[in-house]
Amino acid sequence: MSLQNLSIRRKLILITMLTSSIALLLSSASFLIYDLISFRHLLTEDLTTQAEIIGYNSAAAMAFKDEPAATATLSALMVKGDIVAAVLYSPDGNMFAQYFRNDKTLPAILPSRSQEKGYRFEGRYLEVWHDVTLNGERLGTLFLQSDMRQWSTRAKRYAGICFVFVLISGFLAFLVSSKLQKVISGPIVHLEDTMRMVSAHKNYEVRAVKAYADEIGSLIDGFNTMLSDIQNRDTALRGANDELQTRTRELEEEISHRKEAQDELLKAKYVAEEASRAKSTFLANMSHELRTPLNAIIGYSEMLEEEAHDSATVETVQDLQKIKSAGRHLLALINDVLDLSKIEAGKMSLHLETFEVSGMIEEIVTTLQPAIEKNSNTLWVHLAQDVGMMQADITKVRQILFNLLSNACKFTDHGTISVDVDQSTEQGQGWLRFRVTDTGIGISAKQKENLFQEFVQADTSIARKYGGTGLGLAITHRFVQLMKGRIGVESEPGLGSTFTVHIPAQVKLEAVGPIQAEGDSDANFEIKTGRDTILVIDDDVAVRELMSRFLGKLGFNVLTVASGEEGLRLAKQVRPVLITLDVVMPGCDGWSVLTKLKADSELSKIPVIMVTIVDNEPRGLDLGASNYLIKPVDRERLAVLIEKHRLNRFKTVTGTNTAPMSRLSHGQKRREGDAEVSGRESHAKNLTSRR
Amino acid sequence: MPKILLVEDNEMNRDMLSRRLQRRGYSIVIAHDGEQALSLASTEMPDLILMDISLPVMDGCEVTRRLKADRRTRHIPVIALTAHALVTDRVKAMNAGCDDYDTKPVEFVRLSDKIHNCLLEKKAL
C-alpha cells in the first residue's frame, strides 16, 4: 500500500509523527554537536594546562638531567585515566623520559622526535606539545597524548539520552495525534459511512451529522443538500414511474377494450355486409319475380290495345291504356327501388363516354314533351354557346335531368319550365351547370331539409296528390355524387323552384370512390374515351407492326405484346376493348391464352379475334373466341369485325348495370307521361272542382 | 314473310310475343327449350331467332354458342332476351355470339325495331 492510499487517520498520524520526530532529531542533534564541540575544547584546554603543570614540575629534572625524577613526575599522570602517553624530549629532540598507561601501544603511535608546540587531533587521540622552560631557557619538549575517553563516553551517553527522548516523544506524539486526528478524520469517516449506506441500500433518507463548522462541516452540509435533492428527485421519479405504470396498465386495458370493440365492429360489419348482400340479392331476385308478371300485364294490355283499335270501343282502348300505364308506372317504381338498392350496396358503377350535351338535351326534351304539355306548361331550353362535349355517364346525366324535369312538369301547372346549360372553370376543372327552373308550387325551407333523402316527399299530402315514390330526387342526388358533382335547390313556396346541378366536364373514374369496390382492381387506370385500346398478342414482329399501324389508323390505342403471358398480364391491367390473338407462339400458346382469358371473370367479356395461320376455327370458337381470321389477314374483314364489336360494346357499356333499366324507365316514363295525362286529369279536375 | 324462331319457356310470354309478332306479319316457330330450339333451327331455317337466356336445362347462351358453332345455322341472327337486371347476363349473351339483346319485360316497339334491323342487316349481307 503506497503512502497516498493510506487512510486519512494513518496519514494524519504519520504526518504528525514525522514532523515532530524531525523537529526533535534536529534540535537534539544540534544540541549534541554544540555540546561535544565545547567539551572537546574544554578537554584541549585541560590537557594543555596539565602539560604546563608537568612541564613546570619536570623543568628542574630536565635541567639536571635527572631522568628518574622526570620519569617520576610523568608517572604522576597515572591518576589521569585518559592520558595514554607522556614523553619528555631533550632539546636535541631525543626522548628523555616517558610514561605510558599501557606499554603495548607505545611503538605504533609515539612520534620518535619532538615537534612544534601546540595541539592537534591524530585519529582518536588528542596530542599536545609543550616547551619545558626554566627562567626563559628552553630545556626540552613535553608530549602528552590523550585518548579523549571522557569525550566519547559523553557522546555515547548523550546519544543514548537523545534516542530515548526521541522514542518517548515519538510515542507521546503518536498518542496525542491518534487522539487529535479524530477531529479531522472522524467527520470524514462518518461522511464516508453515510455515503456507503446510501449507495448500498439506496436509502436517501439518512443524513450525515455535522460536528464542526469547518470545511468538512460545509462539505457535509453540501452532501446533505445533495442527498435531499436526490431524495426529492427519487421520490418524484418513483411517483412518475408509478404513474407511468398505471397509465401503461390503463392503456393496455384501453387497447384490449378497443380491440374487443374492433372485433365486434368487424363482426358487425361482416354481418351488415352479409345482410346488405342478402338484401341486394333479394332485391335483384324480387325485381325479377315482379317483372315477370308485369311483363305479362303490360304485354297483354298492349296487345289488346292494338287489337281494340281495330274493333272495340273507345272506352275499352282507354281502359286498356290505363292498365298498361299503371303497369309501366309500377315497373318504373321497381326500377327506381332497384337503382337505389344498387347505389346503397355500392354496386352502381360509372360508364364514361364522351357525348354532345345538346344532343342529350334534345333527346330528353323530346321524351318529356307529353309531360310538358300535360299541365299546359311551356319549356324553354337555353344552351350557352361554349357548351359542347362532356365526358360522363350519359345514362345517369340523362336520368338526373329527366328526374328534375319530370318533377318540374309534375309540380307546375300552366307555368314555365326552363333548362339552362352553361360551362365554367373552377380550380382548373371544367364544370357543366344544368339549371332547371319552374314556376310551380315550390318547396318550403323545412321541406328542403329532407329533399334528397329516400322515401321522403316534401310532405305526405304530395304523395296523395301527385303520386310517386319519393325516390326520384334521392336517386338524382346519388347519381350526382357518383360523378363527383353537386346539386342544390332554391325555392320560394308558391313561386317555383330552381334545381342547379354541377357535373365535372370530365368525370374521372378514380374519383368515384367506393364504387370501385365492385372489383376494378386498377383504380388508377383512366379510361380514354375517344380512343379505345386494342391488345395485339403475336410473336411475329412484322404482324405486330402491321396491326399497330392499321388499328391506329382506325382510331384505337394499340398495345402489342410478343408472348401470351405478357398478353394476359396486360389484359388484366389495361382491360382492352378487344384482343387479337395468335395461336402459334413460344411458351404459352394462343389456345391456352384464350382459355385463361375466358376463365377469368373480369376478362371473359373482352371479345377475342383469333388471327392465325392455324386453320382450326371450331376449336377457337369452342374455346370462346368471337371470330377467327386466318393469316394473311383480310383487313377489310378485320375492320368490319372490330367495328361490330365496338358497337356491341357500346350497347353493352351503356347497358351495363343501369342503362337497360334506365332505358326502360326512360321509354316507360315517356309513356308514363301519357298515362299520367289521364291520371292527372282526374287530379286536375278534383282541384278545379275544389276551387 | 320472315320466319322467326321464338325460344321461350314461359307460356304467357310465348303466347303474347308470338301473337303480337304474328300481327306484325311474321311467321312464328316456337321452341320450349334449348334442345327443341337447336333442332328447329336446323330444320326450319328461320330468318331470325329470339332467344330467352334463362332456359331450363340448357340455357340460351349455350344454345346460341352451339348455333353459332354450326356452319348451317351460324348466319341466323340471334336476339337475346334477358330477364335479369344483372349486367353479366347480357355480357354473357353477347359473348356467346348473340347479335343483339333486349331486356324483359319486352318493350314491343323497341324489340320489333331490333328485329327489323337485324333482318335488314342479314339481307344486306
Coordinates of C-alpha atoms in Angstrom, one line a residue, chain A residues 60-605:
Chain A
A60 CA 64.3 21.0 37.3
A61 CA 64.7 17.4 36.4
M62 CA 65.4 18.3 32.9
A63 CA 67.9 21.0 33.9
F64 CA 69.8 18.4 35.9
K65 CA 69.3 15.7 33.5
D66 CA 67.7 13.8 36.3
E67 CA 65.8 11.1 34.3
P68 CA 64.4 9.2 37.2
A69 CA 62.9 12.4 38.7
A70 CA 61.5 13.3 35.3
T71 CA 60.0 9.8 35.0
A72 CA 58.5 10.1 38.5
T73 CA 57.0 13.4 37.6
L74 CA 55.5 11.9 34.5
S75 CA 54.2 8.8 36.4
A76 CA 52.1 11.2 38.5
L77 CA 49.8 11.2 35.4
M78 CA 48.6 7.8 36.3
V79 CA 45.7 9.4 38.1
K80 CA 44.5 10.9 34.8
G81 CA 42.9 7.8 33.2
D82 CA 42.7 9.4 29.8
I83 CA 46.4 10.1 29.3
V84 CA 47.7 7.4 27.2
A85 CA 51.3 8.6 26.9
A86 CA 53.6 11.3 28.1
V87 CA 57.1 11.9 26.7
L88 CA 59.8 14.4 27.5
Y89 CA 62.2 15.2 24.7
S90 CA 65.6 16.8 25.2
P91 CA 66.3 19.9 23.3
D92 CA 68.1 17.9 20.6
G93 CA 64.8 16.1 20.0
N94 CA 65.6 12.8 21.7
M95 CA 63.4 11.1 24.1
F96 CA 64.5 11.9 27.7
A97 CA 61.8 10.4 29.8
Q98 CA 58.4 8.8 29.1
Y99 CA 55.3 7.4 30.7
F100 CA 52.8 5.0 29.1
R101 CA 49.5 3.9 30.5
N102 CA 49.7 0.8 28.5
D103 CA 53.0 -0.2 27.2
K104 CA 51.8 -2.2 24.3
T105 CA 50.6 0.8 22.4
L106 CA 53.8 2.6 22.5
P107 CA 55.8 1.9 19.4
A108 CA 53.0 2.4 17.0
I109 CA 51.8 5.8 17.9
L110 CA 54.6 7.6 19.6
P111 CA 56.4 10.1 17.4
S112 CA 60.1 9.5 17.7
R113 CA 61.1 13.1 17.5
S114 CA 59.8 16.3 19.1
Q115 CA 57.6 18.6 17.1
E116 CA 56.4 22.2 17.2
K117 CA 54.4 23.2 20.3
G118 CA 50.6 23.2 20.1
Y119 CA 47.8 20.7 20.0
R120 CA 46.5 18.5 17.2
F121 CA 44.0 15.6 16.8
E122 CA 45.5 12.5 15.5
G123 CA 42.7 10.0 14.8
R124 CA 41.0 9.2 18.1
Y125 CA 43.8 10.9 20.1
L126 CA 44.5 14.5 21.2
E127 CA 48.1 15.4 21.3
V128 CA 49.7 18.4 23.0
W129 CA 53.3 19.6 22.6
H130 CA 54.7 21.9 25.2
D131 CA 58.0 23.6 25.7
V132 CA 59.7 23.0 29.0
T133 CA 61.4 26.2 30.1
L134 CA 63.2 27.4 33.1
N135 CA 63.9 31.1 33.5
G136 CA 63.3 31.6 29.9
E137 CA 65.6 28.9 28.8
R138 CA 64.1 26.1 26.8
L139 CA 65.1 22.8 28.4
G140 CA 63.1 20.4 26.3
T141 CA 59.6 19.5 24.9
L142 CA 56.8 17.7 26.6
F143 CA 54.4 15.5 24.6
L144 CA 51.0 14.4 26.1
Q145 CA 48.6 12.1 24.3
S146 CA 45.0 11.7 25.5
D147 CA 42.5 9.2 24.2
M148 CA 39.6 11.5 25.0
R149 CA 37.8 8.8 26.8
Q150 CA 35.6 11.2 28.6
W151 CA 34.5 12.8 25.3
S152 CA 33.5 9.6 23.7
T153 CA 31.8 8.4 26.9
R154 CA 29.9 11.7 27.0
A155 CA 29.0 11.4 23.3
K156 CA 27.6 7.9 23.7
R157 CA 25.6 8.9 26.8
Y158 CA 24.2 11.9 25.1
A159 CA 23.3 9.9 22.0
G160 CA 21.6 7.3 24.3
I161 CA 19.6 10.0 26.1
C162 CA 18.6 11.6 22.7
F163 CA 17.4 8.2 21.4
V164 CA 15.3 7.6 24.5
F165 CA 14.0 11.1 24.3
V166 CA 13.0 10.7 20.7
L167 CA 11.4 7.3 21.4
I168 CA 9.4 8.7 24.3
S169 CA 8.4 11.9 22.5
G170 CA 7.5 9.8 19.4
F171 CA 5.3 7.6 21.5
L172 CA 3.7 10.6 23.0
A173 CA 3.2 12.3 19.7
F174 CA 1.5 9.1 18.4
L175 CA -0.8 9.0 21.4
V176 CA -1.7 12.7 21.0
S177 CA -2.1 12.6 17.3
S178 CA -4.1 9.4 17.5
K179 CA -6.5 11.2 19.7
L180 CA -6.5 14.6 17.9
Q181 CA -6.6 13.3 14.3
K182 CA -10.2 12.2 15.1
V183 CA -11.2 15.8 15.0
I184 CA -10.4 15.8 11.3
S185 CA -10.8 12.2 10.2
G186 CA -13.8 11.5 12.3
P187 CA -16.3 13.6 10.3
I188 CA -14.8 12.3 7.0
V189 CA -15.1 8.7 8.0
H190 CA -18.7 9.4 9.2
L191 CA -19.4 11.0 5.8
E192 CA -17.9 8.0 4.1
D193 CA -20.0 5.6 6.1
T194 CA -23.1 7.6 5.4
M195 CA -22.3 7.6 1.7
R196 CA -21.7 3.9 1.7
M197 CA -25.0 3.3 3.4
V198 CA -26.8 5.5 0.8
S199 CA -25.2 3.7 -2.1
A200 CA -25.6 0.2 -0.6
H201 CA -29.2 0.5 0.5
K202 CA -30.4 3.2 -1.8
N203 CA -31.6 4.8 1.3
Y204 CA -31.8 8.5 0.6
E205 CA -33.3 9.4 4.0
V206 CA -30.1 9.1 6.1
R207 CA -28.1 12.3 6.7
A208 CA -24.5 12.9 7.8
V209 CA -24.2 14.7 11.1
K210 CA -22.2 17.9 11.1
A211 CA -19.8 18.1 14.0
Y212 CA -17.9 21.3 13.4
A213 CA -18.4 24.4 11.3
D214 CA -15.2 23.9 9.4
E215 CA -14.6 22.9 5.8
I216 CA -15.6 19.4 6.4
G217 CA -18.7 20.8 8.1
S218 CA -19.6 22.6 4.9
L219 CA -18.8 19.5 2.9
I220 CA -21.3 17.6 5.0
D221 CA -23.8 20.3 4.6
G222 CA -23.3 20.2 0.8
F223 CA -23.6 16.4 0.9
N224 CA -26.8 16.5 2.8
T225 CA -28.3 19.1 0.5
M226 CA -27.3 16.9 -2.5
L227 CA -28.8 14.0 -0.7
S228 CA -32.1 15.8 -0.2
D229 CA -32.1 16.8 -3.8
I230 CA -31.5 13.2 -4.8
Q231 CA -34.2 12.1 -2.4
N232 CA -36.7 14.6 -3.8
R233 CA -35.9 13.5 -7.3
D234 CA -36.0 9.9 -6.4
T235 CA -39.5 10.4 -4.8
A236 CA -40.6 12.3 -7.9
L237 CA -39.1 9.7 -10.1
R238 CA -40.8 6.9 -8.2
G239 CA -44.1 8.9 -8.4
A240 CA -43.7 9.4 -12.2
N241 CA -42.7 5.7 -12.6
D242 CA -45.8 4.6 -10.6
E243 CA -47.9 6.9 -12.7
L244 CA -46.3 5.6 -15.9
Q245 CA -47.1 2.1 -14.9
T246 CA -50.7 3.0 -14.0
R247 CA -51.0 4.7 -17.3
T248 CA -49.5 1.8 -19.2
R249 CA -51.9 -0.5 -17.5
E250 CA -54.7 1.8 -18.3
L251 CA -53.5 2.0 -21.9
E252 CA -53.2 -1.8 -22.2
E253 CA -56.8 -2.1 -20.9
E254 CA -57.9 0.6 -23.3
I255 CA -56.2 -1.2 -26.1
S256 CA -57.7 -4.5 -25.3
H257 CA -61.1 -2.8 -25.0
R258 CA -60.7 -1.2 -28.3
K259 CA -59.6 -4.5 -29.8
E260 CA -62.7 -6.1 -28.5
A261 CA -64.7 -3.3 -29.8
Q262 CA -63.0 -3.5 -33.1
D263 CA -63.6 -7.2 -33.3
E264 CA -67.2 -6.6 -32.5
L265 CA -67.3 -3.9 -35.1
L266 CA -65.7 -6.2 -37.7
K267 CA -68.2 -8.8 -36.8
A268 CA -71.0 -6.3 -37.0
K269 CA -69.6 -5.1 -40.3
Y270 CA -69.4 -8.6 -41.6
V271 CA -73.0 -9.2 -40.6
A272 CA -74.1 -5.9 -42.0
E273 CA -72.3 -6.7 -45.3
E274 CA -73.8 -10.1 -45.4
A275 CA -77.2 -8.5 -44.7
S276 CA -76.6 -5.9 -47.4
R277 CA -75.6 -8.6 -49.9
A278 CA -78.6 -10.6 -49.0
K279 CA -80.7 -7.5 -49.4
S280 CA -79.2 -6.8 -52.8
T281 CA -79.7 -10.4 -53.9
F282 CA -83.2 -10.4 -52.6
L283 CA -84.0 -7.1 -54.4
A284 CA -82.5 -8.4 -57.6
N285 CA -84.5 -11.6 -57.4
M286 CA -87.6 -9.8 -56.3
S287 CA -87.4 -7.4 -59.1
H288 CA -87.1 -10.3 -61.5
E289 CA -90.1 -12.0 -59.9
L290 CA -92.1 -8.8 -60.1
R291 CA -91.2 -8.1 -63.6
T292 CA -92.3 -11.5 -65.0
P293 CA -96.0 -11.0 -64.2
L294 CA -95.7 -7.3 -65.1
N295 CA -94.3 -8.4 -68.4
A296 CA -97.4 -10.3 -69.0
I297 CA -99.7 -7.5 -67.8
I298 CA -98.0 -4.8 -69.9
G299 CA -97.6 -7.1 -72.9
Y300 CA -101.2 -8.3 -72.9
S301 CA -102.6 -4.9 -72.4
E302 CA -100.5 -3.6 -75.3
M303 CA -101.6 -6.4 -77.4
L304 CA -105.3 -6.0 -76.5
E305 CA -105.0 -2.3 -77.1
E306 CA -103.6 -2.9 -80.6
E307 CA -106.4 -5.3 -81.3
A308 CA -109.0 -3.0 -79.7
H309 CA -108.0 -0.2 -82.0
D310 CA -109.4 -2.2 -84.9
S311 CA -112.6 -3.5 -83.4
A312 CA -113.5 -2.5 -79.8
T313 CA -115.0 0.7 -78.5
V314 CA -113.0 3.8 -77.4
E315 CA -113.7 3.1 -73.7
T316 CA -112.1 -0.3 -74.0
V317 CA -109.0 1.2 -75.6
Q318 CA -108.8 3.8 -72.8
D319 CA -109.2 1.2 -70.1
L320 CA -106.5 -0.9 -71.6
Q321 CA -104.3 2.1 -71.8
K322 CA -104.9 2.7 -68.1
I323 CA -103.9 -0.9 -67.2
K324 CA -100.8 -0.5 -69.4
S325 CA -99.7 2.8 -67.9
A326 CA -100.3 1.6 -64.4
G327 CA -98.1 -1.4 -65.2
R328 CA -95.4 0.9 -66.6
H329 CA -95.6 3.0 -63.6
L330 CA -95.1 0.0 -61.3
L331 CA -92.2 -1.1 -63.4
A332 CA -90.6 2.4 -63.2
L333 CA -91.0 2.2 -59.4
I334 CA -89.4 -1.2 -59.2
N335 CA -86.5 0.1 -61.3
D336 CA -86.1 3.1 -59.0
V337 CA -86.0 0.9 -55.9
L338 CA -83.5 -1.4 -57.6
D339 CA -81.3 1.5 -58.6
L340 CA -81.3 2.8 -55.1
S341 CA -80.5 -0.5 -53.6
K342 CA -77.7 -0.9 -56.0
I343 CA -76.3 2.6 -55.1
E344 CA -76.6 1.6 -51.4
A345 CA -74.8 -1.7 -52.0
G346 CA -72.1 0.2 -53.7
K347 CA -72.8 -1.7 -56.9
M348 CA -73.6 1.3 -59.1
S349 CA -70.7 1.9 -61.4
L350 CA -69.9 4.6 -63.9
H351 CA -69.6 4.1 -67.6
L352 CA -67.9 7.0 -69.0
E353 CA -68.2 8.2 -72.6
T354 CA -67.9 11.4 -74.4
F355 CA -71.1 12.8 -75.8
E356 CA -72.6 16.0 -77.1
V357 CA -74.6 17.8 -74.4
S358 CA -77.0 19.4 -76.9
G359 CA -78.0 16.1 -78.4
M360 CA -78.7 14.7 -75.0
I361 CA -80.9 17.6 -74.0
E362 CA -82.8 17.4 -77.2
E363 CA -83.5 13.8 -76.6
I364 CA -84.7 14.4 -73.1
V365 CA -87.0 17.2 -74.3
T366 CA -88.5 15.1 -76.9
T367 CA -89.1 12.3 -74.4
L368 CA -90.7 14.7 -72.0
Q369 CA -92.8 16.5 -74.5
P370 CA -96.0 14.8 -73.4
A371 CA -95.4 15.5 -69.7
I372 CA -94.7 19.2 -70.5
E373 CA -97.9 19.5 -72.5
K374 CA -100.0 17.7 -69.9
N375 CA -100.1 20.6 -67.4
S376 CA -100.1 23.2 -70.2
N377 CA -96.6 24.2 -69.4
T378 CA -94.1 25.9 -71.6
L379 CA -90.5 24.8 -71.8
W380 CA -87.5 27.0 -72.6
V381 CA -84.2 25.5 -73.3
H382 CA -81.1 27.6 -73.4
L383 CA -77.7 26.2 -74.1
A384 CA -74.7 28.5 -73.8
Q385 CA -72.5 28.9 -76.9
D386 CA -69.5 27.2 -75.4
V387 CA -71.3 24.0 -74.3
G388 CA -70.0 21.2 -76.4
M389 CA -69.0 17.7 -75.4
M390 CA -68.7 16.3 -71.9
Q391 CA -67.3 13.1 -70.6
A392 CA -69.6 11.4 -68.1
D393 CA -72.0 8.5 -67.7
I394 CA -74.6 9.7 -70.2
T395 CA -77.3 7.4 -68.8
K396 CA -77.0 8.9 -65.4
V397 CA -76.8 12.5 -66.6
R398 CA -79.9 11.9 -68.7
Q399 CA -81.7 10.4 -65.7
I400 CA -80.7 13.3 -63.5
L401 CA -82.1 15.8 -65.9
F402 CA -85.1 13.6 -66.7
N403 CA -86.0 13.3 -63.0
L404 CA -85.6 17.1 -62.4
L405 CA -87.6 18.0 -65.5
S406 CA -90.3 15.4 -64.7
N407 CA -90.7 16.9 -61.2
A408 CA -90.8 20.4 -62.7
C409 CA -93.6 19.3 -65.0
K410 CA -95.4 17.4 -62.3
F411 CA -95.5 20.3 -59.8
T412 CA -96.1 23.1 -62.3
D413 CA -99.4 24.0 -63.8
H414 CA -99.8 26.5 -66.7
G415 CA -96.4 27.7 -65.9
T416 CA -92.9 28.0 -67.4
I417 CA -90.1 25.5 -67.1
S418 CA -86.7 26.3 -68.3
V419 CA -83.4 24.5 -68.7
D420 CA -80.2 26.5 -68.8
V421 CA -76.9 24.8 -69.6
D422 CA -73.6 26.6 -69.4
Q423 CA -69.9 25.8 -68.8
S424 CA -67.5 27.2 -66.3
T425 CA -64.0 26.6 -65.0
E426 CA -63.3 26.2 -61.3
Q427 CA -59.8 25.5 -60.0
G428 CA -58.6 24.3 -63.4
Q429 CA -61.5 21.9 -63.8
G430 CA -64.3 22.4 -66.3
W431 CA -67.8 22.1 -65.0
L432 CA -71.2 21.9 -66.7
R433 CA -74.1 23.6 -65.0
F434 CA -77.6 22.5 -65.6
R435 CA -80.4 24.7 -64.1
V436 CA -84.0 23.5 -64.1
T437 CA -86.3 26.3 -63.2
D438 CA -90.1 26.1 -62.8
T439 CA -92.9 28.3 -61.7
G440 CA -94.6 25.6 -59.8
I441 CA -95.7 25.0 -56.2
G442 CA -92.2 25.5 -54.8
I443 CA -90.6 24.0 -51.7
S444 CA -90.6 25.4 -48.2
A445 CA -87.4 25.7 -46.2
K446 CA -88.5 22.9 -43.9
Q447 CA -89.2 20.6 -46.8
K448 CA -85.8 21.3 -48.3
E449 CA -84.1 19.6 -45.4
N450 CA -85.2 16.1 -46.4
L451 CA -85.5 16.8 -50.1
F452 CA -82.7 14.4 -51.2
Q453 CA -83.5 11.6 -48.8
E454 CA -85.0 8.4 -49.9
F455 CA -88.7 7.8 -49.5
V456 CA -89.3 11.3 -48.2
Q457 CA -91.5 13.5 -50.2
A458 CA -92.0 17.2 -49.4
D459 CA -94.9 16.2 -47.4
T460 CA -97.3 13.3 -47.3
S461 CA -100.1 15.2 -48.9
I462 CA -98.0 15.4 -52.0
A463 CA -97.8 11.7 -52.3
R464 CA -101.6 11.6 -52.3
K465 CA -101.9 14.4 -54.7
Y466 CA -99.1 13.8 -57.2
G467 CA -98.1 10.2 -56.7
G468 CA -94.5 9.0 -56.9
T469 CA -92.2 7.0 -54.7
G470 CA -90.1 9.9 -53.4
L471 CA -87.1 8.2 -54.9
G472 CA -86.5 10.4 -57.8
L473 CA -84.6 13.1 -56.1
A474 CA -82.7 10.7 -53.9
I475 CA -81.5 8.8 -57.0
T476 CA -80.7 12.1 -58.7
H477 CA -78.7 13.1 -55.7
R478 CA -76.8 9.9 -55.5
F479 CA -76.0 9.9 -59.3
V480 CA -74.6 13.5 -59.0
Q481 CA -72.5 12.3 -56.1
L482 CA -71.2 9.4 -58.0
M483 CA -69.9 11.7 -60.7
K484 CA -68.4 14.0 -58.0
G485 CA -70.8 16.7 -58.9
R486 CA -73.1 18.7 -56.6
I487 CA -76.8 19.6 -56.6
G488 CA -78.6 22.4 -55.0
V489 CA -82.0 23.9 -54.8
E490 CA -83.5 27.4 -54.4
S491 CA -87.2 27.8 -53.9
E492 CA -90.0 30.0 -52.8
P493 CA -93.2 28.2 -51.9
G494 CA -95.8 29.2 -54.4
L495 CA -93.3 30.9 -56.7
G496 CA -91.3 28.0 -58.1
S497 CA -88.1 26.1 -57.7
T498 CA -84.6 26.1 -59.3
F499 CA -82.5 23.0 -59.1
T500 CA -78.9 23.5 -60.0
V501 CA -76.6 20.6 -60.9
H502 CA -72.9 20.9 -61.4
I503 CA -71.1 18.0 -63.0
P504 CA -67.4 17.9 -64.0
A505 CA -67.0 18.3 -67.7
Q506 CA -64.5 15.4 -67.5
V507 CA -65.8 12.9 -64.9
K508 CA -63.0 10.7 -63.8
L509 CA -63.3 7.1 -62.8
E510 CA -60.9 7.2 -60.0
A511 CA -62.9 9.9 -58.4
V512 CA -65.7 7.6 -57.9
G513 CA -64.5 6.1 -54.6
P514 CA -66.3 3.2 -53.0
I515 CA -67.9 2.3 -56.3
Q516 CA -64.7 0.7 -57.4
A517 CA -65.2 -1.9 -54.7
E518 CA -67.2 -3.6 -57.4
G519 CA -64.0 -5.3 -58.5
D520 CA -62.0 -2.9 -60.6
S521 CA -58.6 -3.5 -59.1
D522 CA -56.8 -0.9 -61.1
A523 CA -58.5 2.2 -59.9
N524 CA -55.7 4.3 -61.4
F525 CA -56.4 3.3 -64.9
E526 CA -58.1 6.1 -66.6
I527 CA -60.3 5.2 -69.5
K528 CA -59.6 7.3 -72.5
T529 CA -62.9 7.6 -74.1
G530 CA -62.2 8.8 -77.7
R531 CA -59.6 6.1 -78.2
D532 CA -60.3 2.6 -77.1
T533 CA -57.4 0.2 -76.6
I534 CA -56.9 -3.0 -78.6
L535 CA -54.4 -5.6 -77.4
V536 CA -52.5 -7.4 -80.1
I537 CA -50.8 -10.7 -79.0
D538 CA -48.5 -12.0 -81.6
D539 CA -44.9 -13.3 -81.6
D540 CA -44.2 -12.1 -85.1
V541 CA -42.8 -8.6 -85.0
A542 CA -44.0 -7.8 -88.6
V543 CA -47.6 -8.7 -87.7
R544 CA -47.4 -6.6 -84.6
E545 CA -46.2 -3.6 -86.6
L546 CA -48.8 -4.0 -89.3
M547 CA -51.6 -4.4 -86.8
S548 CA -50.4 -1.5 -84.8
R549 CA -50.4 0.8 -87.8
F550 CA -53.6 -0.4 -89.2
L551 CA -55.6 -0.3 -86.0
G552 CA -54.0 3.0 -85.1
K553 CA -55.5 4.4 -88.3
L554 CA -58.9 3.1 -87.3
G555 CA -58.6 5.3 -84.2
F556 CA -57.6 2.9 -81.5
N557 CA -54.8 2.8 -79.0
V558 CA -52.8 -0.3 -79.9
L559 CA -50.8 -2.3 -77.4
T560 CA -48.7 -5.1 -78.8
V561 CA -47.0 -7.9 -76.9
A562 CA -45.0 -10.9 -78.1
S563 CA -45.9 -13.5 -75.6
G564 CA -49.1 -15.0 -74.1
E565 CA -48.0 -14.4 -70.5
E566 CA -47.3 -10.8 -71.1
G567 CA -50.6 -10.5 -73.0
L568 CA -52.6 -11.9 -70.1
R569 CA -50.8 -9.6 -67.7
L570 CA -51.5 -6.5 -69.8
A571 CA -55.1 -7.6 -70.5
K572 CA -55.7 -7.5 -66.7
Q573 CA -54.0 -4.2 -66.3
V574 CA -55.4 -2.3 -69.3
R575 CA -58.7 -4.0 -69.9
P576 CA -58.7 -3.6 -73.7
V577 CA -61.9 -3.4 -75.6
L578 CA -60.7 -6.1 -77.9
I579 CA -57.9 -8.6 -78.2
T580 CA -56.4 -10.1 -81.3
L581 CA -54.6 -13.4 -80.6
D582 CA -52.1 -15.6 -82.5
V583 CA -52.1 -19.3 -81.9
V584 CA -48.5 -20.4 -82.5
M585 CA -46.3 -18.7 -80.0
P586 CA -43.4 -19.9 -77.9
G587 CA -44.3 -20.7 -74.3
C588 CA -48.0 -20.1 -73.6
D589 CA -49.8 -20.7 -76.9
G590 CA -52.9 -18.9 -78.2
W591 CA -55.3 -21.7 -77.1
S592 CA -54.2 -21.6 -73.5
V593 CA -54.2 -17.8 -73.5
L594 CA -57.7 -17.9 -74.9
T595 CA -58.8 -20.4 -72.3
K596 CA -57.3 -18.3 -69.5
L597 CA -58.9 -15.2 -70.8
K598 CA -62.3 -16.8 -70.9
A599 CA -61.8 -18.4 -67.5
D600 CA -61.2 -15.0 -65.9
S601 CA -64.5 -13.5 -64.9
E602 CA -63.1 -10.0 -65.4
L603 CA -61.6 -10.6 -68.8
S604 CA -64.1 -13.1 -70.2
K605 CA -66.2 -10.3 -71.6

